Amino acid sequence: ARAKTGALDLALADFLRVLELEPDRIDAYRYADWILARRGDWAGIVGHWDRYIERHPDSGEAWCERAGARKHGGDREAALADARRSCELGWDYCCTYVRRTAPSP
């Protein structure tokens, strides 16, 4: 509700609290990602997805989200590596990024 009213600082605090209490709630990571992206805090986003991936290494969505944050933060090599892992896990959205970005053999 706070995010919808524009109270992003309070909303972020709420989502971070959810992550402390329920660290497996991917929706809370998505919302925190959304708020931090508006601030350009790509390192913060990567850190959150690091924690999720540590708990859920087979989440193609998480690898893809971290790839996006790394790309925006300027680390294209790490972004491509994460996107490749996401694609291997069946997350098709990142497969498109890999095909467009990876150098031809």
Tab-separated table of C-alpha atoms in Angstrom:
chain	number	residue	atom	x	y	z
A	1	ALA	CA	0.000	0.000	0.000
A	2	ARG	CA	2.831	2.397	0.810
A	3	ALA	CA	4.486	1.796	-2.540
A	4	LYS	CA	1.222	2.561	-4.339
A	5	THR	CA	0.947	5.900	-2.537
A	6	GLY	CA	4.526	6.856	-3.355
A	7	ALA	CA	5.937	6.355	0.143
A	8	LEU	CA	8.837	4.362	-1.262
A	9	ASP	CA	11.185	4.690	1.723
A	10	LEU	CA	8.539	3.280	4.038
A	11	ALA	CA	7.577	0.613	1.509
A	12	LEU	CA	11.200	-0.468	1.164
A	13	ALA	CA	11.516	-0.736	4.936
A	14	ASP	CA	8.394	-2.915	4.946
A	15	PHE	CA	9.719	-5.200	2.215
A	16	LEU	CA	13.107	-5.516	3.928
A	17	ARG	CA	11.334	-6.529	7.126
A	18	VAL	CA	9.386	-9.158	5.193
A	19	LEU	CA	12.692	-10.486	3.853
A	20	GLU	CA	13.999	-10.816	7.413
A	21	LEU	CA	10.886	-12.685	8.540
A	22	GLU	CA	10.206	-14.701	5.378
A	23	PRO	CA	13.405	-14.927	3.308
A	24	ASP	CA	11.805	-17.226	0.727
A	25	ARG	CA	9.139	-14.728	-0.436
A	26	ILE	CA	10.259	-13.927	-3.973
A	27	ASP	CA	7.550	-11.293	-4.329
A	28	ALA	CA	9.181	-9.211	-1.572
A	29	TYR	CA	12.489	-9.387	-3.460
A	30	ARG	CA	10.727	-8.205	-6.616
A	31	TYR	CA	9.186	-5.229	-4.809
A	32	ALA	CA	12.463	-4.278	-3.115
A	33	ASP	CA	14.152	-4.579	-6.532
A	34	TRP	CA	11.545	-2.265	-8.072
A	35	ILE	CA	12.079	0.412	-5.421
A	36	LEU	CA	15.867	0.174	-5.462
A	37	ALA	CA	15.856	0.375	-9.278
A	38	ARG	CA	14.094	3.727	-9.048
A	39	ARG	CA	17.049	4.884	-6.939
A	40	GLY	CA	19.627	3.360	-9.280
A	41	ASP	CA	20.913	1.174	-6.430
A	42	TRP	CA	22.049	-1.698	-8.625
A	43	ALA	CA	24.537	-3.022	-6.049
A	44	GLY	CA	21.754	-3.162	-3.465
A	45	ILE	CA	19.564	-5.125	-5.854
A	46	VAL	CA	22.393	-7.550	-6.636
A	47	GLY	CA	22.923	-8.091	-2.904
A	48	HIS	CA	19.282	-8.988	-2.357
A	49	TRP	CA	19.246	-11.421	-5.280
A	50	ASP	CA	22.541	-12.918	-4.008
A	51	ARG	CA	20.774	-13.848	-0.787
A	52	TYR	CA	17.779	-15.306	-2.613
A	53	ILE	CA	19.974	-17.298	-5.002
A	54	GLU	CA	21.936	-18.675	-2.067
A	55	ARG	CA	18.664	-20.124	-0.734
A	56	HIS	CA	17.190	-20.996	-4.163
A	57	PRO	CA	20.010	-21.701	-6.628
A	58	ASP	CA	17.587	-23.201	-9.152
A	59	SER	CA	15.450	-20.074	-9.503
A	60	GLY	CA	15.811	-18.957	-13.107
A	61	GLU	CA	13.828	-15.841	-12.312
A	62	ALA	CA	16.261	-14.788	-9.564
A	63	TRP	CA	19.297	-15.296	-11.802
A	64	CYS	CA	17.583	-13.247	-14.514
A	65	GLU	CA	16.696	-10.427	-12.129
A	66	ARG	CA	20.266	-10.303	-10.847
A	67	ALA	CA	21.496	-10.259	-14.454
A	68	GLY	CA	19.367	-7.192	-15.119
A	69	ALA	CA	20.720	-5.360	-12.092
A	70	ARG	CA	24.278	-6.218	-13.072
A	71	LYS	CA	23.664	-5.023	-16.623
A	72	HIS	CA	22.272	-1.696	-15.412
A	73	GLY	CA	25.168	-1.394	-12.966
A	74	GLY	CA	27.640	-1.756	-15.824
A	75	ASP	CA	28.916	-5.286	-15.209
A	76	ARG	CA	27.902	-6.769	-18.545
A	77	GLU	CA	30.161	-9.831	-18.232
A	78	ALA	CA	28.583	-10.884	-14.933
A	79	ALA	CA	25.141	-10.018	-16.336
A	80	LEU	CA	25.669	-12.336	-19.270
A	81	ALA	CA	26.903	-15.144	-16.985
A	82	ASP	CA	23.787	-14.785	-14.813
A	83	ALA	CA	21.551	-14.626	-17.876
A	84	ARG	CA	23.119	-17.810	-19.216
A	85	ARG	CA	22.447	-19.578	-15.898
A	86	SER	CA	18.875	-18.306	-15.927
A	87	CYS	CA	18.406	-19.591	-19.456
A	88	GLU	CA	19.838	-22.998	-18.468
A	89	LEU	CA	17.206	-23.091	-15.730
A	90	GLY	CA	14.450	-22.503	-18.288
A	91	TRP	CA	13.723	-18.790	-17.786
A	92	ASP	CA	13.068	-17.887	-21.436
A	93	TYR	CA	13.159	-14.120	-20.946
A	94	CYS	CA	16.894	-14.277	-20.239
A	95	CYS	CA	17.489	-16.671	-23.138
A	96	THR	CA	16.552	-13.837	-25.482
A	97	TYR	CA	19.114	-11.574	-23.794
A	98	VAL	CA	21.792	-14.275	-24.120
A	99	ARG	CA	21.093	-14.764	-27.822
A	100	ARG	CA	21.271	-11.014	-28.495
A	101	THR	CA	24.335	-10.373	-26.367
A	102	ALA	CA	26.616	-13.382	-26.570
A	103	PRO	CA	29.363	-13.174	-29.191
A	104	SER	CA	28.981	-15.471	-32.184
A	105	PRO	CA	31.228	-18.571	-32.266
